[in-house]
XYZ file of C-alpha atoms in Angstrom:
218
model
C 0.000 0.000 0.000
C 1.521 3.341 -1.086
C 2.316 5.733 1.748
C 0.467 9.072 1.544
C 1.979 12.489 2.206
C 0.323 12.578 5.637
C 1.773 9.161 6.477
C 5.254 10.277 5.402
C 4.937 13.365 7.599
C 3.690 11.212 10.464
C 6.713 8.922 10.190
C 9.061 11.908 10.330
C 7.128 13.397 13.248
C 7.116 10.238 15.382
C 10.726 9.377 14.571
C 11.791 12.822 15.739
C 9.667 12.544 18.882
C 10.583 8.957 19.805
C 13.193 9.641 22.514
C 11.173 12.406 24.143
C 8.019 10.288 23.948
C 9.754 7.336 25.588
C 10.997 9.500 28.463
C 7.597 10.997 29.276
C 5.772 9.577 32.310
C 2.277 8.172 31.861
C -0.166 11.043 32.347
C -2.867 9.030 34.091
C -1.444 5.901 35.701
C -4.785 4.744 37.110
C -6.470 4.896 33.697
C -3.516 3.111 32.094
C -3.654 0.309 34.648
C -7.410 0.016 34.158
C -6.860 -0.373 30.413
C -4.318 -3.140 31.013
C -6.594 -4.860 33.519
C -9.575 -4.878 31.159
C -7.405 -6.024 28.265
C -5.948 -8.951 30.189
C -9.462 -10.025 31.128
C -10.000 -10.874 27.458
C -6.645 -12.517 26.678
C -5.635 -16.142 27.208
C -2.231 -17.718 27.890
C -2.032 -19.302 24.428
C -3.287 -16.314 22.432
C -1.406 -14.927 19.456
C -1.548 -11.133 19.754
C -0.681 -8.262 17.415
C -0.349 -4.676 18.615
C -0.596 -1.879 16.045
C 1.029 1.450 16.845
C 2.925 0.030 19.799
C 5.210 3.060 20.123
C 8.274 2.279 22.218
C 6.904 -1.037 23.454
C 6.122 -0.318 27.103
C 2.625 -1.814 26.981
C 3.819 -4.804 24.966
C 6.417 -5.610 27.621
C 3.694 -5.592 30.291
C 1.161 -7.718 28.399
C 3.284 -10.185 26.452
C 4.081 -12.432 29.404
C 0.396 -13.334 29.738
C -0.085 -14.613 26.162
C 1.459 -17.149 23.807
C 3.021 -14.749 21.298
C 3.003 -10.971 20.929
C 4.120 -8.930 17.927
C 4.390 -5.191 18.560
C 4.475 -2.998 15.449
C 4.828 0.679 14.629
C 5.442 2.428 11.311
C 8.062 4.732 12.897
C 11.520 3.096 12.946
C 12.610 5.372 15.796
C 9.862 3.994 18.028
C 10.692 0.360 17.252
C 14.394 1.037 17.762
C 13.664 2.055 21.344
C 11.267 -0.888 21.808
C 14.053 -3.258 20.737
C 16.413 -1.585 23.204
C 13.907 -2.145 26.004
C 13.436 -5.768 24.981
C 17.186 -6.376 24.900
C 17.576 -4.800 28.347
C 14.805 -7.051 29.671
C 16.546 -10.094 28.156
C 19.813 -9.194 29.857
C 17.938 -9.130 33.171
C 16.157 -12.394 32.388
C 12.800 -10.589 32.445
C 11.828 -10.591 28.755
C 8.595 -12.352 27.757
C 9.578 -15.323 25.605
C 7.027 -14.702 22.860
C 7.562 -10.961 22.373
C 9.012 -9.413 19.218
C 8.858 -6.021 17.496
C 8.752 -4.976 13.841
C 8.606 -1.774 11.812
C 5.256 -2.184 10.057
C 1.770 -0.795 9.691
C -1.477 -2.766 9.513
C -0.926 -3.547 5.819
C 2.681 -4.724 6.021
C 3.568 -8.299 5.152
C 5.328 -8.455 8.532
C 1.942 -8.786 10.242
C 0.583 -11.565 8.018
C 0.108 -14.717 10.062
C -1.049 -18.146 8.989
C -4.184 -18.981 10.937
C -4.656 -15.404 12.106
C -4.504 -13.673 15.479
C -6.635 -14.230 18.558
C -6.476 -10.526 19.403
C -5.289 -7.295 17.797
C -4.665 -4.252 19.987
C -4.562 -0.572 19.061
C -4.140 1.901 21.902
C -4.309 5.644 21.166
C -4.238 4.565 17.544
C -7.384 4.998 15.422
C -7.473 8.797 15.756
C -3.951 8.933 14.300
C -4.828 6.789 11.271
C -5.685 8.552 8.021
C -8.066 5.818 6.777
C -9.342 3.953 9.869
C -12.097 2.231 7.883
C -9.507 0.453 5.711
C -7.411 -0.349 8.775
C -10.419 -1.917 10.517
C -11.184 -4.024 7.446
C -7.587 -5.237 7.474
C -7.768 -5.950 11.219
C -10.890 -8.037 10.637
C -9.128 -10.034 7.929
C -6.134 -10.733 10.192
C -8.225 -12.065 13.087
C -9.349 -15.628 13.599
C -13.131 -16.203 13.654
C -14.322 -14.785 16.967
C -11.062 -12.910 17.465
C -10.949 -9.613 19.359
C -10.025 -6.067 18.423
C -9.205 -4.128 21.605
C -8.671 -0.418 21.197
C -8.538 2.904 22.955
C -9.211 6.031 20.905
C -8.966 9.701 21.806
C -12.332 11.259 20.874
C -12.336 15.052 20.727
C -15.561 15.690 18.794
C -17.349 17.311 21.725
C -14.559 19.903 21.959
C -13.672 20.102 18.260
C -14.248 23.877 18.307
C -11.333 24.123 20.742
C -8.969 21.348 19.668
C -9.246 21.423 15.860
C -7.880 24.969 15.313
C -5.101 24.260 17.827
C -4.160 20.993 16.109
C -4.155 22.649 12.673
C -1.886 25.418 13.940
C 0.526 22.968 15.541
C 0.613 20.864 12.358
C 1.697 23.944 10.364
C 4.813 24.118 12.529
C 5.454 20.358 12.617
C 4.387 20.147 16.258
C 1.471 17.701 15.795
C 0.844 14.600 13.662
C -2.213 13.831 11.560
C -5.250 13.629 13.872
C -8.800 12.600 12.990
C -11.579 13.964 15.196
C -13.896 11.218 16.474
C -16.773 10.884 18.909
C -17.513 7.815 21.000
C -20.466 7.111 18.715
C -18.518 7.467 15.469
C -15.764 5.139 16.665
C -18.186 2.474 17.802
C -20.265 2.764 14.621
C -17.136 2.473 12.490
C -15.978 -0.634 14.358
C -19.418 -2.208 14.035
C -19.551 -1.543 10.294
C -16.198 -3.302 9.901
C -17.770 -6.600 10.975
C -17.473 -6.552 14.755
C -19.815 -6.915 17.709
C -18.882 -4.557 20.543
C -18.830 -6.495 23.811
C -17.343 -3.928 26.203
C -16.743 -0.189 26.386
C -15.247 2.165 28.952
C -13.614 5.581 29.219
C -10.073 5.471 30.620
C -9.362 8.266 31.335
C -12.439 10.447 31.319
C -13.642 12.285 29.337
C -12.056 11.603 25.932
C -10.383 8.144 25.757
C -12.820 5.455 24.606
C -11.876 1.839 25.338
C -13.622 -0.721 23.116
C -13.500 -4.513 23.007
C -15.051 -5.870 19.804
C -15.434 -9.439 18.580
C -15.140 -10.436 14.929
C -18.525 -11.632 13.717
């Protein structure tokens, strides 16, 4: 799939930000832990899991020990470079999950193709940064086993678009923000449903803008 101009700019943006991003503390630890807790409730010890937009791999390192295999991917090489550093450091300490690996890839890359499909695909703080989320969701559906799960968390700024959209546009002009699509809770859930999923759980972690969704492939 040919990379668009926005996607090229996004790669440059996230590569440049990777080290700073990795060093930032989690803004809402309680909400983050709630997301992990609810995710693990739906994963099994033999599951094959794919994470899209894994960033520098922190979440992957926390979840991978509870599943059979875990592939963390991101289209930004700078992010995956740091994720690999973290994985190597964990290996040297004897703390690395055995089934964890990382790859530079997006949802359409051949690196994510898997015979038999995945039991679960994860995308945290992901769909609002994707230029064509409908195509991504169709691809996610095709990569999942029958009954497989798509677990996501999406920043939804529609209710405050009058405030955030002009600010985002201004920051993008100066290379200070990536591509961002403005969603509402309803639009995200409708989009996931139209892609061939039944939504089985929702939550907001943290309030008021981050929508957590667990959806099962029909």
